[in-house]
mmCIF file of N, CA and C in Angstrom:
data_model
loop_
_atom_site.group_PDB
_atom_site.id
_atom_site.type_symbol
_atom_site.label_atom_id
_atom_site.label_comp_id
_atom_site.label_asym_id
_atom_site.label_seq_id
_atom_site.Cartn_x
_atom_site.Cartn_y
_atom_site.Cartn_z
ATOM 1 N N MET A 1 -14.590 259.120 163.734
ATOM 2 C CA MET A 1 -15.129 260.425 163.385
ATOM 3 C C MET A 1 -14.054 261.210 162.628
ATOM 4 N N PRO A 2 -14.361 261.656 161.406
ATOM 5 C CA PRO A 2 -13.365 262.382 160.618
ATOM 6 C C PRO A 2 -13.004 263.721 161.257
ATOM 7 N N VAL A 3 -11.765 264.111 161.042
ATOM 8 C CA VAL A 3 -11.258 265.373 161.570
ATOM 9 C C VAL A 3 -11.177 266.368 160.424
ATOM 10 N N ASP A 4 -11.690 267.572 160.659
ATOM 11 C CA ASP A 4 -11.568 268.612 159.651
ATOM 12 C C ASP A 4 -10.165 269.193 159.737
ATOM 13 N N LEU A 5 -9.439 269.127 158.625
ATOM 14 C CA LEU A 5 -8.076 269.659 158.572
ATOM 15 C C LEU A 5 -8.106 271.012 157.893
ATOM 16 N N ASP A 6 -7.540 271.997 158.547
ATOM 17 C CA ASP A 6 -7.427 273.306 157.914
ATOM 18 C C ASP A 6 -6.063 273.416 157.236
ATOM 19 N N ASP A 7 -5.793 274.560 156.669
ATOM 20 C CA ASP A 7 -4.539 274.762 155.936
ATOM 21 C C ASP A 7 -3.316 274.559 156.828
ATOM 22 N N ILE A 8 -3.384 275.037 158.061
ATOM 23 C CA ILE A 8 -2.243 274.884 158.978
ATOM 24 C C ILE A 8 -2.013 273.406 159.288
ATOM 25 N N ASP A 9 -3.095 272.648 159.520
ATOM 26 C CA ASP A 9 -2.945 271.205 159.766
ATOM 27 C C ASP A 9 -2.279 270.516 158.575
ATOM 28 N N ARG A 10 -2.733 270.820 157.379
ATOM 29 C CA ARG A 10 -2.172 270.190 156.181
ATOM 30 C C ARG A 10 -0.698 270.553 156.003
ATOM 31 N N ARG A 11 -0.363 271.829 156.225
ATOM 32 C CA ARG A 11 1.033 272.247 156.112
ATOM 33 C C ARG A 11 1.886 271.604 157.202
ATOM 34 N N LEU A 12 1.340 271.497 158.418
ATOM 35 C CA LEU A 12 2.040 270.853 159.527
ATOM 36 C C LEU A 12 2.329 269.384 159.189
ATOM 37 N N ILE A 13 1.349 268.678 158.672
ATOM 38 C CA ILE A 13 1.532 267.269 158.285
ATOM 39 C C ILE A 13 2.597 267.159 157.203
ATOM 40 N N ASP A 14 2.567 268.061 156.241
ATOM 41 C CA ASP A 14 3.573 268.031 155.174
ATOM 42 C C ASP A 14 4.973 268.248 155.739
ATOM 43 N N LEU A 15 5.117 269.200 156.662
ATOM 44 C CA LEU A 15 6.424 269.452 157.276
ATOM 45 C C LEU A 15 6.892 268.237 158.083
ATOM 46 N N LEU A 16 5.979 267.586 158.799
ATOM 47 C CA LEU A 16 6.338 266.400 159.583
ATOM 48 C C LEU A 16 6.707 265.224 158.683
ATOM 49 N N ARG A 17 6.066 265.126 157.520
ATOM 50 C CA ARG A 17 6.438 264.070 156.566
ATOM 51 C C ARG A 17 7.877 264.254 156.104
ATOM 52 N N ARG A 18 8.272 265.492 155.918
ATOM 53 C CA ARG A 18 9.624 265.781 155.440
ATOM 54 C C ARG A 18 10.665 265.634 156.543
ATOM 55 N N ASP A 19 10.274 265.984 157.785
ATOM 56 C CA ASP A 19 11.204 265.892 158.910
ATOM 57 C C ASP A 19 10.418 265.662 160.190
ATOM 58 N N GLY A 20 10.233 264.401 160.531
ATOM 59 C CA GLY A 20 9.478 264.037 161.719
ATOM 60 C C GLY A 20 10.180 264.390 163.016
ATOM 61 N N ARG A 21 11.443 264.800 162.929
ATOM 62 C CA ARG A 21 12.206 265.172 164.128
ATOM 63 C C ARG A 21 12.228 266.676 164.367
ATOM 64 N N ALA A 22 11.593 267.443 163.501
ATOM 65 C CA ALA A 22 11.601 268.896 163.658
ATOM 66 C C ALA A 22 10.971 269.274 164.999
ATOM 67 N N SER A 23 11.537 270.283 165.638
ATOM 68 C CA SER A 23 11.005 270.734 166.932
ATOM 69 C C SER A 23 9.705 271.507 166.709
ATOM 70 N N TYR A 24 8.886 271.534 167.763
ATOM 71 C CA TYR A 24 7.643 272.302 167.682
ATOM 72 C C TYR A 24 7.958 273.771 167.427
ATOM 73 N N ARG A 25 9.044 274.242 167.991
ATOM 74 C CA ARG A 25 9.449 275.636 167.798
ATOM 75 C C ARG A 25 9.762 275.908 166.323
ATOM 76 N N ALA A 26 10.568 275.018 165.704
ATOM 77 C CA ALA A 26 10.921 275.196 164.293
ATOM 78 C C ALA A 26 9.687 275.084 163.404
ATOM 79 N N LEU A 27 8.801 274.145 163.732
ATOM 80 C CA LEU A 27 7.576 273.997 162.942
ATOM 81 C C LEU A 27 6.704 275.241 163.066
ATOM 82 N N GLY A 28 6.588 275.758 164.295
ATOM 83 C CA GLY A 28 5.795 276.965 164.515
ATOM 84 C C GLY A 28 6.330 278.142 163.725
ATOM 85 N N LYS A 29 7.656 278.250 163.684
ATOM 86 C CA LYS A 29 8.277 279.346 162.935
ATOM 87 C C LYS A 29 7.934 279.243 161.444
ATOM 88 N N LYS A 30 8.019 278.035 160.895
ATOM 89 C CA LYS A 30 7.707 277.840 159.474
ATOM 90 C C LYS A 30 6.226 278.067 159.179
ATOM 91 N N LEU A 31 5.375 277.747 160.155
ATOM 92 C CA LEU A 31 3.928 277.893 159.954
ATOM 93 C C LEU A 31 3.405 279.275 160.348
ATOM 94 N N GLY A 32 4.249 280.045 161.072
ATOM 95 C CA GLY A 32 3.803 281.366 161.531
ATOM 96 C C GLY A 32 2.850 281.289 162.709
ATOM 97 N N VAL A 33 3.023 280.252 163.545
ATOM 98 C CA VAL A 33 2.187 280.097 164.735
ATOM 99 C C VAL A 33 3.089 279.813 165.939
ATOM 100 N N ALA A 34 2.526 279.897 167.130
ATOM 101 C CA ALA A 34 3.289 279.667 168.351
ATOM 102 C C ALA A 34 3.610 278.181 168.532
ATOM 103 N N GLU A 35 4.679 277.929 169.280
ATOM 104 C CA GLU A 35 5.078 276.552 169.589
ATOM 105 C C GLU A 35 3.935 275.781 170.256
ATOM 106 N N GLY A 36 3.236 276.416 171.179
ATOM 107 C CA GLY A 36 2.108 275.781 171.870
ATOM 108 C C GLY A 36 1.001 275.385 170.917
ATOM 109 N N THR A 37 0.780 276.193 169.899
ATOM 110 C CA THR A 37 -0.237 275.882 168.889
ATOM 111 C C THR A 37 0.153 274.612 168.139
ATOM 112 N N VAL A 38 1.414 274.506 167.775
ATOM 113 C CA VAL A 38 1.901 273.309 167.081
ATOM 114 C C VAL A 38 1.726 272.095 167.981
ATOM 115 N N ARG A 39 2.129 272.221 169.230
ATOM 116 C CA ARG A 39 2.030 271.118 170.192
ATOM 117 C C ARG A 39 0.587 270.623 170.302
ATOM 118 N N LYS A 40 -0.362 271.554 170.437
ATOM 119 C CA LYS A 40 -1.782 271.190 170.562
ATOM 120 C C LYS A 40 -2.303 270.535 169.284
ATOM 121 N N ARG A 41 -1.890 271.070 168.146
ATOM 122 C CA ARG A 41 -2.360 270.500 166.882
ATOM 123 C C ARG A 41 -1.809 269.091 166.657
ATOM 124 N N VAL A 42 -0.534 268.889 166.966
ATOM 125 C CA VAL A 42 0.049 267.554 166.814
ATOM 126 C C VAL A 42 -0.681 266.582 167.732
ATOM 127 N N LYS A 43 -0.927 266.972 168.969
ATOM 128 C CA LYS A 43 -1.639 266.107 169.916
ATOM 129 C C LYS A 43 -3.035 265.775 169.391
ATOM 130 N N ARG A 44 -3.740 266.780 168.874
ATOM 131 C CA ARG A 44 -5.088 266.557 168.343
ATOM 132 C C ARG A 44 -5.041 265.601 167.148
ATOM 133 N N LEU A 45 -4.056 265.774 166.269
ATOM 134 C CA LEU A 45 -3.934 264.912 165.094
ATOM 135 C C LEU A 45 -3.574 263.475 165.488
ATOM 136 N N VAL A 46 -2.737 263.324 166.505
ATOM 137 C CA VAL A 46 -2.384 261.982 166.998
ATOM 138 C C VAL A 46 -3.590 261.345 167.677
ATOM 139 N N ASP A 47 -4.250 262.093 168.559
ATOM 140 C CA ASP A 47 -5.417 261.563 169.277
ATOM 141 C C ASP A 47 -6.538 261.152 168.326
ATOM 142 N N ALA A 48 -6.690 261.898 167.217
ATOM 143 C CA ALA A 48 -7.740 261.598 166.242
ATOM 144 C C ALA A 48 -7.341 260.481 165.283
ATOM 145 N N GLY A 49 -6.078 260.051 165.349
ATOM 146 C CA GLY A 49 -5.634 258.973 164.466
ATOM 147 C C GLY A 49 -5.209 259.435 163.085
ATOM 148 N N VAL A 50 -5.173 260.742 162.869
ATOM 149 C CA VAL A 50 -4.699 261.266 161.580
ATOM 150 C C VAL A 50 -3.209 260.963 161.443
ATOM 151 N N ILE A 51 -2.451 261.232 162.501
ATOM 152 C CA ILE A 51 -1.041 260.842 162.571
ATOM 153 C C ILE A 51 -1.015 259.578 163.421
ATOM 154 N N ARG A 52 -0.619 258.464 162.804
ATOM 155 C CA ARG A 52 -0.641 257.191 163.526
ATOM 156 C C ARG A 52 0.684 256.870 164.197
ATOM 157 N N ARG A 53 1.782 257.334 163.617
ATOM 158 C CA ARG A 53 3.074 257.060 164.231
ATOM 159 C C ARG A 53 4.138 257.949 163.614
ATOM 160 N N PHE A 54 5.208 258.093 164.353
ATOM 161 C CA PHE A 54 6.399 258.770 163.871
ATOM 162 C C PHE A 54 7.411 257.660 163.662
ATOM 163 N N THR A 55 8.103 257.662 162.540
ATOM 164 C CA THR A 55 8.937 256.519 162.210
ATOM 165 C C THR A 55 10.283 256.952 161.653
ATOM 166 N N VAL A 56 11.129 255.985 161.440
ATOM 167 C CA VAL A 56 12.446 256.206 160.863
ATOM 168 C C VAL A 56 12.448 255.612 159.461
ATOM 169 N N GLU A 57 12.939 256.353 158.504
ATOM 170 C CA GLU A 57 13.071 255.852 157.138
ATOM 171 C C GLU A 57 14.544 255.568 156.902
ATOM 172 N N LEU A 58 14.847 254.318 156.616
ATOM 173 C CA LEU A 58 16.230 253.896 156.430
ATOM 174 C C LEU A 58 16.703 254.164 155.007
ATOM 175 N N ASP A 59 17.978 254.389 154.856
ATOM 176 C CA ASP A 59 18.579 254.514 153.535
ATOM 177 C C ASP A 59 18.756 253.106 152.977
ATOM 178 N N THR A 60 17.968 252.799 151.959
ATOM 179 C CA THR A 60 18.029 251.465 151.350
ATOM 180 C C THR A 60 18.575 251.549 149.926
ATOM 181 N N SER A 61 19.349 252.589 149.656
ATOM 182 C CA SER A 61 19.839 252.798 148.289
ATOM 183 C C SER A 61 20.752 251.678 147.819
ATOM 184 N N GLY A 62 21.371 250.945 148.732
ATOM 185 C CA GLY A 62 22.247 249.849 148.337
ATOM 186 C C GLY A 62 21.508 248.549 148.118
ATOM 187 N N GLN A 63 20.203 248.568 148.266
ATOM 188 C CA GLN A 63 19.426 247.351 148.123
ATOM 189 C C GLN A 63 18.750 247.269 146.759
ATOM 190 N N VAL A 64 18.222 246.098 146.468
ATOM 191 C CA VAL A 64 17.458 245.850 145.247
ATOM 192 C C VAL A 64 15.981 245.924 145.631
ATOM 193 N N HIS A 65 15.222 246.741 144.898
ATOM 194 C CA HIS A 65 13.800 246.916 145.175
ATOM 195 C C HIS A 65 13.000 246.474 143.955
ATOM 196 N N ALA A 66 11.832 245.885 144.208
ATOM 197 C CA ALA A 66 10.971 245.440 143.121
ATOM 198 C C ALA A 66 9.523 245.471 143.584
ATOM 199 N N ILE A 67 8.641 245.450 142.599
ATOM 200 C CA ILE A 67 7.211 245.313 142.859
ATOM 201 C C ILE A 67 6.745 244.098 142.074
ATOM 202 N N SER A 68 6.126 243.175 142.775
ATOM 203 C CA SER A 68 5.596 241.980 142.128
ATOM 204 C C SER A 68 4.075 242.077 142.124
ATOM 205 N N MET A 69 3.503 242.029 140.927
ATOM 206 C CA MET A 69 2.053 242.066 140.779
ATOM 207 C C MET A 69 1.572 240.619 140.788
ATOM 208 N N VAL A 70 0.610 240.333 141.642
ATOM 209 C CA VAL A 70 0.207 238.955 141.887
ATOM 210 C C VAL A 70 -1.266 238.753 141.553
ATOM 211 N N SER A 71 -1.551 237.722 140.755
ATOM 212 C CA SER A 71 -2.922 237.276 140.511
ATOM 213 C C SER A 71 -3.207 236.131 141.466
ATOM 214 N N VAL A 72 -4.379 236.184 142.092
ATOM 215 C CA VAL A 72 -4.771 235.164 143.064
ATOM 216 C C VAL A 72 -5.879 234.303 142.472
ATOM 217 N N ASP A 73 -5.769 233.009 142.689
ATOM 218 C CA ASP A 73 -6.802 232.065 142.266
ATOM 219 C C ASP A 73 -8.122 232.487 142.911
ATOM 220 N N PRO A 74 -9.205 232.615 142.123
ATOM 221 C CA PRO A 74 -10.476 233.095 142.681
ATOM 222 C C PRO A 74 -11.078 232.181 143.751
ATOM 223 N N THR A 75 -10.612 230.942 143.841
ATOM 224 C CA THR A 75 -11.138 230.027 144.857
ATOM 225 C C THR A 75 -10.462 230.214 146.209
ATOM 226 N N VAL A 76 -9.420 231.056 146.247
ATOM 227 C CA VAL A 76 -8.685 231.307 147.491
ATOM 228 C C VAL A 76 -8.899 232.767 147.891
ATOM 229 N N PRO A 77 -9.265 233.033 149.138
ATOM 230 C CA PRO A 77 -9.484 234.427 149.567
ATOM 231 C C PRO A 77 -8.199 235.257 149.442
ATOM 232 N N THR A 78 -8.301 236.377 148.758
ATOM 233 C CA THR A 78 -7.146 237.253 148.572
ATOM 234 C C THR A 78 -6.532 237.699 149.899
ATOM 235 N N PRO A 79 -7.334 238.052 150.922
ATOM 236 C CA PRO A 79 -6.718 238.454 152.192
ATOM 237 C C PRO A 79 -5.839 237.360 152.802
ATOM 238 N N LYS A 80 -6.238 236.114 152.622
ATOM 239 C CA LYS A 80 -5.438 235.001 153.156
ATOM 240 C C LYS A 80 -4.089 234.930 152.433
ATOM 241 N N VAL A 81 -4.108 235.084 151.119
ATOM 242 C CA VAL A 81 -2.868 235.069 150.337
ATOM 243 C C VAL A 81 -2.007 236.277 150.706
ATOM 244 N N ALA A 82 -2.624 237.443 150.827
ATOM 245 C CA ALA A 82 -1.889 238.669 151.153
ATOM 246 C C ALA A 82 -1.199 238.538 152.513
ATOM 247 N N GLU A 83 -1.874 237.963 153.489
ATOM 248 C CA GLU A 83 -1.268 237.748 154.809
ATOM 249 C C GLU A 83 -0.039 236.859 154.706
ATOM 250 N N ARG A 84 -0.164 235.779 153.943
ATOM 251 C CA ARG A 84 0.968 234.853 153.783
ATOM 252 C C ARG A 84 2.118 235.555 153.075
ATOM 253 N N LEU A 85 1.815 236.322 152.027
ATOM 254 C CA LEU A 85 2.860 237.051 151.291
ATOM 255 C C LEU A 85 3.587 238.029 152.209
ATOM 256 N N SER A 86 2.843 238.689 153.088
ATOM 257 C CA SER A 86 3.456 239.702 153.964
ATOM 258 C C SER A 86 4.445 239.097 154.949
ATOM 259 N N SER A 87 4.374 237.799 155.170
ATOM 260 C CA SER A 87 5.270 237.152 156.129
ATOM 261 C C SER A 87 6.581 236.675 155.502
ATOM 262 N N LEU A 88 6.703 236.794 154.186
ATOM 263 C CA LEU A 88 7.898 236.304 153.501
ATOM 264 C C LEU A 88 9.084 237.242 153.726
ATOM 265 N N GLU A 89 10.258 236.659 153.835
ATOM 266 C CA GLU A 89 11.479 237.437 154.003
ATOM 267 C C GLU A 89 11.724 238.277 152.746
ATOM 268 N N GLY A 90 11.979 239.557 152.937
ATOM 269 C CA GLY A 90 12.222 240.473 151.823
ATOM 270 C C GLY A 90 10.993 241.262 151.420
ATOM 271 N N VAL A 91 9.823 240.861 151.884
ATOM 272 C CA VAL A 91 8.586 241.572 151.544
ATOM 273 C C VAL A 91 8.386 242.704 152.550
ATOM 274 N N GLU A 92 8.307 243.939 152.024
ATOM 275 C CA GLU A 92 8.094 245.107 152.880
ATOM 276 C C GLU A 92 6.620 245.365 153.124
ATOM 277 N N LYS A 93 5.827 245.310 152.043
ATOM 278 C CA LYS A 93 4.400 245.612 152.132
ATOM 279 C C LYS A 93 3.663 244.784 151.094
ATOM 280 N N VAL A 94 2.387 244.567 151.363
ATOM 281 C CA VAL A 94 1.501 243.945 150.393
ATOM 282 C C VAL A 94 0.257 244.818 150.314
ATOM 283 N N TYR A 95 -0.108 245.193 149.106
ATOM 284 C CA TYR A 95 -1.315 245.980 148.881
ATOM 285 C C TYR A 95 -2.324 245.106 148.150
ATOM 286 N N GLU A 96 -3.548 245.014 148.658
ATOM 287 C CA GLU A 96 -4.630 244.411 147.901
ATOM 288 C C GLU A 96 -5.169 245.512 147.000
ATOM 289 N N VAL A 97 -5.310 245.204 145.703
ATOM 290 C CA VAL A 97 -5.656 246.238 144.734
ATOM 291 C C VAL A 97 -6.770 245.757 143.794
ATOM 292 N N THR A 98 -7.289 246.702 143.032
ATOM 293 C CA THR A 98 -8.252 246.377 141.990
ATOM 294 C C THR A 98 -7.520 246.324 140.656
ATOM 295 N N GLY A 99 -8.175 245.761 139.658
ATOM 296 C CA GLY A 99 -7.586 245.723 138.324
ATOM 297 C C GLY A 99 -7.175 244.325 137.925
ATOM 298 N N GLN A 100 -6.234 244.245 136.996
ATOM 299 C CA GLN A 100 -5.793 242.967 136.453
ATOM 300 C C GLN A 100 -5.173 242.068 137.516
ATOM 301 N N TYR A 101 -4.486 242.661 138.483
ATOM 302 C CA TYR A 101 -3.840 241.898 139.548
ATOM 303 C C TYR A 101 -4.596 242.112 140.853
ATOM 304 N N ASP A 102 -4.427 241.175 141.770
ATOM 305 C CA ASP A 102 -5.134 241.227 143.054
ATOM 306 C C ASP A 102 -4.288 241.815 144.172
ATOM 307 N N ALA A 103 -2.965 241.741 144.019
ATOM 308 C CA ALA A 103 -2.073 242.243 145.063
ATOM 309 C C ALA A 103 -0.793 242.775 144.447
ATOM 310 N N LEU A 104 -0.220 243.778 145.090
ATOM 311 C CA LEU A 104 1.101 244.298 144.741
ATOM 312 C C LEU A 104 2.000 244.028 145.944
ATOM 313 N N VAL A 105 3.130 243.399 145.678
ATOM 314 C CA VAL A 105 4.064 243.050 146.733
ATOM 315 C C VAL A 105 5.308 243.910 146.563
ATOM 316 N N VAL A 106 5.641 244.697 147.575
ATOM 317 C CA VAL A 106 6.834 245.533 147.555
ATOM 318 C C VAL A 106 7.966 244.734 148.197
ATOM 319 N N ILE A 107 9.049 244.566 147.439
ATOM 320 C CA ILE A 107 10.170 243.733 147.861
ATOM 321 C C ILE A 107 11.417 244.606 148.013
ATOM 322 N N SER A 108 12.176 244.358 149.077
ATOM 323 C CA SER A 108 13.456 245.026 149.286
ATOM 324 C C SER A 108 14.433 243.991 149.823
ATOM 325 N N VAL A 109 15.465 243.706 149.024
ATOM 326 C CA VAL A 109 16.448 242.678 149.380
ATOM 327 C C VAL A 109 17.853 243.190 149.087
ATOM 328 N N SER A 110 18.847 242.424 149.510
ATOM 329 C CA SER A 110 20.219 242.895 149.405
ATOM 330 C C SER A 110 20.864 242.696 148.040
ATOM 331 N N ASN A 111 20.353 241.755 147.243
ATOM 332 C CA ASN A 111 20.988 241.509 145.941
ATOM 333 C C ASN A 111 20.027 240.778 145.009
ATOM 334 N N LEU A 112 20.446 240.567 143.757
ATOM 335 C CA LEU A 112 19.585 239.935 142.765
ATOM 336 C C LEU A 112 19.264 238.486 143.104
ATOM 337 N N ALA A 113 20.216 237.772 143.691
ATOM 338 C CA ALA A 113 19.947 236.384 144.081
ATOM 339 C C ALA A 113 18.824 236.333 145.117
ATOM 340 N N GLU A 114 18.843 237.282 146.060
ATOM 341 C CA GLU A 114 17.786 237.341 147.071
ATOM 342 C C GLU A 114 16.447 237.718 146.438
ATOM 343 N N LEU A 115 16.482 238.606 145.454
ATOM 344 C CA LEU A 115 15.251 238.970 144.751
ATOM 345 C C LEU A 115 14.670 237.741 144.064
ATOM 346 N N ASN A 116 15.512 236.994 143.375
ATOM 347 C CA ASN A 116 15.049 235.784 142.694
ATOM 348 C C ASN A 116 14.465 234.788 143.697
ATOM 349 N N ARG A 117 15.134 234.618 144.843
ATOM 350 C CA ARG A 117 14.635 233.718 145.877
ATOM 351 C C ARG A 117 13.258 234.162 146.364
ATOM 352 N N CYS A 118 13.101 235.464 146.596
ATOM 353 C CA CYS A 118 11.836 236.000 147.092
ATOM 354 C C CYS A 118 10.716 235.790 146.070
ATOM 355 N N ILE A 119 11.002 236.052 144.800
ATOM 356 C CA ILE A 119 9.990 235.857 143.752
ATOM 357 C C ILE A 119 9.582 234.389 143.675
ATOM 358 N N GLU A 120 10.563 233.498 143.733
ATOM 359 C CA GLU A 120 10.250 232.064 143.700
ATOM 360 C C GLU A 120 9.395 231.668 144.896
ATOM 361 N N GLU A 121 9.677 232.257 146.056
ATOM 362 C CA GLU A 121 8.888 231.951 147.248
ATOM 363 C C GLU A 121 7.462 232.482 147.110
ATOM 364 N N ILE A 122 7.318 233.677 146.522
ATOM 365 C CA ILE A 122 5.978 234.223 146.270
ATOM 366 C C ILE A 122 5.185 233.258 145.400
ATOM 367 N N ARG A 123 5.821 232.726 144.374
ATOM 368 C CA ARG A 123 5.142 231.821 143.435
ATOM 369 C C ARG A 123 4.683 230.521 144.078
ATOM 370 N N THR A 124 5.296 230.144 145.198
ATOM 371 C CA THR A 124 4.911 228.885 145.855
ATOM 372 C C THR A 124 3.796 229.059 146.884
ATOM 373 N N VAL A 125 3.392 230.286 147.151
ATOM 374 C CA VAL A 125 2.323 230.524 148.128
ATOM 375 C C VAL A 125 1.010 229.983 147.565
ATOM 376 N N PRO A 126 0.314 229.129 148.328
ATOM 377 C CA PRO A 126 -0.963 228.598 147.849
ATOM 378 C C PRO A 126 -1.934 229.723 147.500
ATOM 379 N N GLY A 127 -2.503 229.634 146.314
ATOM 380 C CA GLY A 127 -3.451 230.645 145.839
ATOM 381 C C GLY A 127 -2.845 231.621 144.853
ATOM 382 N N VAL A 128 -1.516 231.710 144.791
ATOM 383 C CA VAL A 128 -0.878 232.587 143.808
ATOM 384 C C VAL A 128 -0.955 231.893 142.463
ATOM 385 N N ARG A 129 -1.590 232.550 141.510
ATOM 386 C CA ARG A 129 -1.770 231.984 140.187
ATOM 387 C C ARG A 129 -0.707 232.481 139.207
ATOM 388 N N GLU A 130 -0.337 233.751 139.338
ATOM 389 C CA GLU A 130 0.598 234.359 138.376
ATOM 390 C C GLU A 130 1.290 235.538 139.032
ATOM 391 N N THR A 131 2.543 235.794 138.633
ATOM 392 C CA THR A 131 3.253 236.987 139.090
ATOM 393 C C THR A 131 3.847 237.712 137.894
ATOM 394 N N ASN A 132 4.021 239.005 138.055
ATOM 395 C CA ASN A 132 4.699 239.839 137.067
ATOM 396 C C ASN A 132 5.514 240.834 137.889
ATOM 397 N N THR A 133 6.820 240.719 137.827
ATOM 398 C CA THR A 133 7.683 241.509 138.704
ATOM 399 C C THR A 133 8.470 242.546 137.923
ATOM 400 N N ALA A 134 8.539 243.743 138.482
ATOM 401 C CA ALA A 134 9.318 244.837 137.893
ATOM 402 C C ALA A 134 10.319 245.333 138.924
ATOM 403 N N MET A 135 11.583 245.435 138.520
ATOM 404 C CA MET A 135 12.600 246.004 139.400
ATOM 405 C C MET A 135 12.477 247.520 139.392
ATOM 406 N N ILE A 136 12.693 248.125 140.528
ATOM 407 C CA ILE A 136 12.634 249.579 140.649
ATOM 408 C C ILE A 136 14.024 250.125 140.353
ATOM 409 N N LEU A 137 14.100 251.012 139.388
ATOM 410 C CA LEU A 137 15.380 251.599 139.000
ATOM 411 C C LEU A 137 15.687 252.881 139.773
ATOM 412 N N ARG A 138 14.647 253.683 140.015
ATOM 413 C CA ARG A 138 14.840 254.968 140.687
ATOM 414 C C ARG A 138 13.522 255.364 141.329
ATOM 415 N N VAL A 139 13.600 256.033 142.452
ATOM 416 C CA VAL A 139 12.407 256.499 143.168
ATOM 417 C C VAL A 139 12.411 258.012 143.164
ATOM 418 N N ILE A 140 11.315 258.597 142.752
ATOM 419 C CA ILE A 140 11.123 260.047 142.829
ATOM 420 C C ILE A 140 10.058 260.283 143.893
ATOM 421 N N THR A 141 10.429 260.991 144.951
ATOM 422 C CA THR A 141 9.489 261.235 146.044
ATOM 423 C C THR A 141 8.618 262.433 145.752
ATOM 424 N N ALA A 142 7.598 262.617 146.577
ATOM 425 C CA ALA A 142 6.706 263.757 146.438
ATOM 426 C C ALA A 142 7.467 265.074 146.566
ATOM 427 N N GLU A 143 8.576 265.053 147.290
ATOM 428 C CA GLU A 143 9.382 266.254 147.446
ATOM 429 C C GLU A 143 10.240 266.524 146.224
ATOM 430 N N GLY A 144 10.227 265.581 145.244
ATOM 431 C CA GLY A 144 10.925 265.794 143.998
ATOM 432 C C GLY A 144 12.388 265.369 143.989
ATOM 433 N N ARG A 145 12.831 264.687 145.030
ATOM 434 C CA ARG A 145 14.226 264.275 145.037
ATOM 435 C C ARG A 145 14.312 262.763 144.864
ATOM 436 N N SER A 146 15.350 262.301 144.239
ATOM 437 C CA SER A 146 15.538 260.869 144.054
ATOM 438 C C SER A 146 15.811 260.221 145.394
ATOM 439 N N GLY A 147 15.280 259.023 145.574
ATOM 440 C CA GLY A 147 15.482 258.321 146.835
ATOM 441 C C GLY A 147 16.058 256.969 146.609
#
């Protein structure tokens, strides 16, 4: 069942995206509401599945990042290929997508040799027909800062 989000909910989610460790008191101050209100709203958003988890984002600036666009043989189910790709070392995420490619593979490894190894491993997965990989040079987040 969808949850109706009001302006305070949206602002609260945005603040939590920026700092998931912020106290309810600090969030309430920024939102202009009481700490108890923040606590209840966070609980409601978690219970409704709007907020699924609180996590840690690691500094991966010393790593090599890439996105590999993958075409899948039409005789092989894309979800099966995507599952196999997601299990490879160095693969952070796999997105099934529409368009020219069937999947986008997000790769994060320690160096170029590891990137090459990961790409070669992607190419050997049964059902992968073609790959096109782009290295990520810089990340601009929604907050406007380089990551």
